[in-house]
Amino acid sequence: MLERLARWHYEKTQELAENLAATLEPVMMLVIGLIIGTLVIAMYLPIFQMGDAMGGGG
């Protein structure tokens, strides 16, 4: 009886962990993408501003 109950709890825990991982994976990809995008913009923005200051912003 206790072994069956332990197996049921183990299976439910594994199912919950898999569902949580499947849900968090796209969210983490989005967060990482936003961080990388922010870094790219932060690196290129000064270059564009310098070009505008030098008169080549046409």
Short mmCIF file of C-alpha atoms in Angstrom, two decimals:
data_model
loop_
_atom_site.label_atom_id
_atom_site.label_comp_id
_atom_site.label_asym_id
_atom_site.label_seq_id
_atom_site.Cartn_x
_atom_site.Cartn_y
_atom_site.Cartn_z
CA MET A 1 0.00 0.00 0.00
CA LEU A 2 2.69 2.52 1.00
CA GLU A 3 4.83 1.48 -1.95
CA ARG A 4 1.95 2.18 -4.35
CA LEU A 5 1.34 5.55 -2.72
CA ALA A 6 5.05 6.41 -2.93
CA ARG A 7 5.12 5.45 -6.61
CA TRP A 8 2.03 7.62 -7.29
CA HIS A 9 3.64 10.63 -5.56
CA TYR A 10 6.90 10.04 -7.44
CA GLU A 11 5.08 9.94 -10.80
CA LYS A 12 3.10 13.09 -9.99
CA THR A 13 6.29 14.88 -8.95
CA GLN A 14 8.04 13.85 -12.17
CA GLU A 15 5.05 14.99 -14.22
CA LEU A 16 4.99 18.35 -12.45
CA ALA A 17 8.73 18.82 -12.96
CA GLU A 18 8.45 18.04 -16.68
CA ASN A 19 5.53 20.45 -17.10
CA LEU A 20 7.42 23.17 -15.24
CA ALA A 21 10.50 22.67 -17.41
CA ALA A 22 8.40 22.73 -20.58
CA THR A 23 6.79 25.99 -19.45
CA LEU A 24 9.99 27.71 -18.31
CA GLU A 25 12.04 26.87 -21.40
CA PRO A 26 10.33 29.35 -23.77
CA VAL A 27 10.22 31.99 -21.05
CA MET A 28 13.96 31.66 -20.45
CA MET A 29 14.65 31.84 -24.19
CA LEU A 30 12.66 35.07 -24.36
CA VAL A 31 14.51 36.56 -21.39
CA ILE A 32 17.90 35.62 -22.84
CA GLY A 33 16.88 37.07 -26.22
CA LEU A 34 15.85 40.33 -24.59
CA ILE A 35 19.14 40.55 -22.70
CA ILE A 36 21.18 39.91 -25.85
CA GLY A 37 19.08 42.39 -27.84
CA THR A 38 19.59 45.04 -25.18
CA LEU A 39 23.34 44.47 -25.22
CA VAL A 40 23.48 44.74 -29.02
CA ILE A 41 21.50 47.99 -28.98
CA ALA A 42 23.68 49.34 -26.17
CA MET A 43 26.79 48.62 -28.24
CA TYR A 44 25.55 50.10 -31.53
CA LEU A 45 23.75 53.19 -30.20
CA PRO A 46 26.96 55.14 -29.39
CA ILE A 47 28.32 54.36 -32.86
CA PHE A 48 25.19 55.77 -34.49
CA GLN A 49 25.24 58.82 -32.22
CA MET A 50 28.87 59.46 -33.11
CA GLY A 51 28.00 59.27 -36.80
CA ASP A 52 25.22 61.82 -36.30
CA ALA A 53 27.59 64.13 -34.42
CA MET A 54 30.12 63.96 -37.24
CA GLY A 55 27.48 65.02 -39.76
CA GLY A 56 26.98 61.74 -41.53
CA GLY A 57 23.54 60.99 -40.15
CA GLY A 58 21.65 61.57 -43.41
#
